[in-house]
Coordinates of C-alpha atoms in Angstrom, one line a residue:
M1 CA 0.1 0.0 -0.1
Q2 CA 2.6 2.3 0.9
L3 CA 4.5 1.8 -2.3
A4 CA 1.1 2.5 -4.2
Q5 CA 0.8 5.6 -2.3
Y6 CA 4.0 7.1 -3.0
F7 CA 4.9 5.3 -6.4
T8 CA 1.6 7.2 -7.7
K9 CA 2.9 10.7 -7.0
L10 CA 5.9 9.6 -9.2
L11 CA 3.8 8.6 -12.2
I12 CA 1.3 11.9 -11.7
W13 CA 4.7 14.0 -11.9
R14 CA 5.7 12.0 -14.7
L15 CA 2.4 12.3 -16.7
R16 CA 1.9 16.1 -15.8
R17 CA 5.4 16.9 -17.4
S18 CA 4.1 15.4 -20.6
R19 CA 0.4 17.0 -20.4
A20 CA -0.3 19.3 -17.5
D21 CA -4.0 18.3 -17.8
S22 CA -3.4 14.6 -18.3
P23 CA -6.9 12.9 -17.2
L24 CA -4.8 9.7 -16.2
A25 CA -2.8 12.2 -13.9
A26 CA -6.3 13.0 -12.4
R27 CA -7.5 9.8 -11.9
L28 CA -4.2 8.7 -10.1
A29 CA -4.6 12.0 -7.9
N30 CA -7.9 10.9 -7.1
L31 CA -6.5 7.5 -6.0
Y32 CA -3.9 9.0 -4.1
A33 CA -6.3 10.2 -1.0
P34 CA -8.2 6.7 -0.6
V35 CA -5.0 4.6 -0.4
A36 CA -3.5 7.6 2.3
D37 CA -6.7 7.2 4.3
F38 CA -6.5 3.5 4.1
R39 CA -2.8 3.3 5.7
V40 CA -3.9 5.6 8.0
M41 CA -6.8 3.3 9.1
L42 CA -4.1 0.3 9.1
R43 CA -2.2 2.5 11.7
Y44 CA -5.2 3.0 14.3
N45 CA -3.8 -0.9 15.9
G46 CA -0.6 1.1 16.4
I47 CA -1.1 2.1 19.8
P48 CA -1.6 -1.5 21.4
A49 CA 1.5 -2.3 19.6
L50 CA 3.3 0.4 20.9
V51 CA 2.5 -0.4 24.5
Q52 CA 3.2 -4.1 24.2
W53 CA 6.7 -2.8 22.7
I54 CA 7.0 -0.3 25.8
L55 CA 6.2 -3.3 28.1
H56 CA 8.6 -5.4 26.5
S57 CA 11.4 -3.0 26.0
E58 CA 11.1 -2.0 29.9
A59 CA 11.2 -5.6 31.2
N60 CA 13.9 -6.5 28.5
P61 CA 16.0 -3.5 28.4
P62 CA 18.9 -2.7 26.1
P63 CA 22.4 -3.3 27.4
T64 CA 23.7 0.2 27.7
P65 CA 22.0 3.5 29.8
Y66 CA 22.2 5.3 26.7
L67 CA 20.1 2.7 24.7
R68 CA 17.8 2.8 27.5
L69 CA 17.5 6.5 27.1
L70 CA 16.7 6.5 23.5
Y71 CA 14.1 3.5 23.5
R72 CA 12.2 5.7 26.3
L73 CA 12.5 8.7 24.3
Q74 CA 11.4 7.0 21.0
N75 CA 8.4 5.5 22.9
A76 CA 7.4 8.7 24.4
A77 CA 7.7 10.3 20.8
N78 CA 5.3 7.5 19.6
L79 CA 2.9 7.8 22.4
M80 CA 2.4 11.5 21.3
Y81 CA 2.5 10.8 17.2
Y82 CA -0.2 8.0 17.1
P83 CA -3.0 9.8 19.1
L84 CA -2.3 12.9 17.2
E85 CA -2.5 11.4 13.8
H86 CA -5.7 9.8 14.6
I87 CA -7.2 13.0 16.0
Y88 CA -5.9 14.7 12.9
W89 CA -7.6 12.1 10.4
L90 CA -11.2 11.9 12.4
A91 CA -11.0 15.6 12.5
S92 CA -10.0 16.0 8.8
H93 CA -13.0 13.5 8.0
K94 CA -15.5 16.0 9.9
V95 CA -15.9 13.0 12.6
L96 CA -14.3 15.2 15.3
R97 CA -15.5 19.0 15.4
L98 CA -12.2 21.0 15.2
S99 CA -11.7 24.4 13.4
E100 CA -9.7 24.2 10.5
Q101 CA -6.6 25.6 12.1
T102 CA -6.4 23.3 15.0
V103 CA -6.8 20.3 12.5
N104 CA -3.7 21.6 10.7
A105 CA -1.8 22.2 14.0
V106 CA -2.5 18.5 15.0
G107 CA -1.7 17.3 12.0
M108 CA 2.1 19.1 11.7
W109 CA 2.8 18.1 15.7
S110 CA 1.9 14.5 14.9
C111 CA 4.6 14.4 12.0
R112 CA 6.8 16.6 14.3
F113 CA 6.6 13.7 16.6
W114 CA 7.3 11.4 13.9
A115 CA 10.5 13.2 12.8
A116 CA 11.8 13.1 16.4
Y117 CA 11.2 9.4 16.3
V118 CA 13.0 8.7 13.2
S119 CA 15.6 11.5 14.1
L120 CA 16.4 9.5 17.5
S121 CA 16.9 6.3 15.2
D122 CA 18.7 7.3 12.3
W123 CA 20.8 10.7 10.3
I124 CA 21.7 10.6 6.9
T125 CA 23.7 7.7 6.1
T126 CA 26.2 9.2 4.0
V127 CA 27.2 11.6 6.6
M128 CA 26.9 9.3 9.9
L129 CA 26.4 5.7 9.4
Y130 CA 24.5 5.3 12.5
F131 CA 23.0 8.0 14.6
L132 CA 22.2 7.3 18.5
Q133 CA 20.2 4.3 18.7
L134 CA 21.3 2.5 15.4
Q135 CA 25.0 3.9 16.3
Q136 CA 24.9 2.3 19.9
E137 CA 23.5 -1.0 18.4
A138 CA 26.3 -0.9 15.5
K139 CA 28.9 -0.7 18.4
I140 CA 27.5 -3.2 20.2
L141 CA 27.5 -5.7 17.2
A142 CA 31.0 -4.7 16.6
A143 CA 32.1 -6.0 19.8
R144 CA 30.3 -9.1 19.5
S145 CA 32.0 -9.7 16.2
T146 CA 35.8 -9.0 18.1
D147 CA 34.9 -11.4 20.8
L148 CA 34.0 -13.9 18.2
V149 CA 37.2 -13.5 16.9
A150 CA 39.0 -14.0 20.4
R151 CA 37.1 -17.0 21.0
A152 CA 38.2 -18.5 17.7
R153 CA 41.8 -18.0 18.5
R154 CA 41.1 -19.9 21.9
G155 CA 39.8 -22.8 19.7
E156 CA 36.2 -22.8 21.0
D157 CA 34.0 -24.8 18.8
R158 CA 34.0 -23.7 15.3
E159 CA 30.2 -24.7 14.6
V160 CA 28.9 -22.9 17.6
L161 CA 31.1 -19.9 16.2
R162 CA 30.0 -20.0 12.6
T163 CA 26.3 -19.9 13.9
E164 CA 26.7 -16.7 16.1
H165 CA 28.7 -14.8 13.1
R166 CA 26.0 -15.4 11.1
T167 CA 23.3 -14.2 13.4
I168 CA 25.4 -11.2 13.7
A169 CA 25.7 -10.9 10.1
K170 CA 22.0 -10.8 9.8
E171 CA 21.4 -8.3 12.5
M172 CA 23.6 -6.0 10.8
D173 CA 22.0 -6.5 7.7
S174 CA 19.0 -5.6 9.5
L175 CA 20.7 -2.4 10.8
L176 CA 21.6 -1.2 7.6
L177 CA 18.1 -1.9 5.9
N178 CA 16.5 0.1 9.0
A179 CA 19.3 3.1 8.3
L180 CA 18.1 3.1 4.6
I181 CA 14.4 3.1 5.5
N182 CA 14.8 6.1 8.1
T183 CA 17.1 7.8 5.9
A184 CA 14.2 7.6 3.6
Y185 CA 11.5 8.5 5.8
F186 CA 13.3 11.7 7.6
P187 CA 13.0 14.2 4.5
L188 CA 9.0 13.0 4.8
T189 CA 8.7 13.9 8.2
I190 CA 10.0 17.3 7.8
H191 CA 7.8 17.6 4.5
W192 CA 4.5 16.9 6.7
S193 CA 5.6 19.0 9.8
L194 CA 5.9 22.2 8.4
P195 CA 3.0 24.4 7.2
S196 CA 4.9 25.3 3.7
S197 CA 7.2 22.5 2.6
P198 CA 10.0 23.2 0.2
L199 CA 9.9 19.5 -0.6
P200 CA 8.6 18.6 -4.3
D201 CA 5.9 16.2 -4.9
V202 CA 8.5 14.2 -7.0
A203 CA 10.7 14.2 -3.8
V204 CA 8.0 12.8 -1.6
G205 CA 7.4 10.2 -4.1
I206 CA 11.0 9.1 -4.2
C207 CA 11.4 8.9 -0.4
G208 CA 8.5 7.2 0.3
S209 CA 8.9 4.7 -2.5
I210 CA 12.6 4.0 -1.5
A211 CA 11.0 3.6 2.2
A212 CA 8.4 1.2 0.8
V213 CA 10.5 -1.0 -1.1
G214 CA 13.0 -1.3 2.2
Q215 CA 10.1 -2.4 4.1
T216 CA 8.8 -4.7 1.6
Y217 CA 12.2 -6.4 1.5
A218 CA 12.3 -6.3 5.2
A219 CA 9.2 -8.2 5.4
W220 CA 10.1 -10.7 2.8
K221 CA 13.5 -11.7 4.5
A222 CA 11.6 -12.2 7.6
A223 CA 8.8 -14.4 6.2

């Protein structure tokens, strides 16, 4: 659904470059809104899942105080993001009676909390490979890899070490994929959280499509 939503923006941009009043572009634009609505409705189960994750992360905290703080800040950002997004969606569809100014403010603040969550997860990969949470988790994986080398020199069972090495490699691949996805999401969080964004529709489509492909690939690998 996400790929359909954002790839539609790319198609609309391409069609309107050839013909400004393209009928197909108009029909695709009409499709974009209900697809976006459907994705918001799917996220209505986000709060129960988030509460479950918070309970799990508190019962099984990460290994460093820095990561524990980051997890808690991320959870706090999501606790604000999800309800605000739902309020915005209900108000924009006239289910809740709010002024247009209030609706727009709620929508922008929901995206700002989403931006806070993404910022706590990752930054532009070409500038910094990992940022905050991802950086800490990468350090832990690197330490585990170094420990494997030391254990191999001590003559520990090679099959056990190979199994652990494969596990670390999978976790590193997942970390890199999350870096890519969040790097694509970050411009979108800025775009949706500003009253007037400088990001053009084609850039929104490209970033959203990259994130969607990354998430589809991650789901395929996990299946």
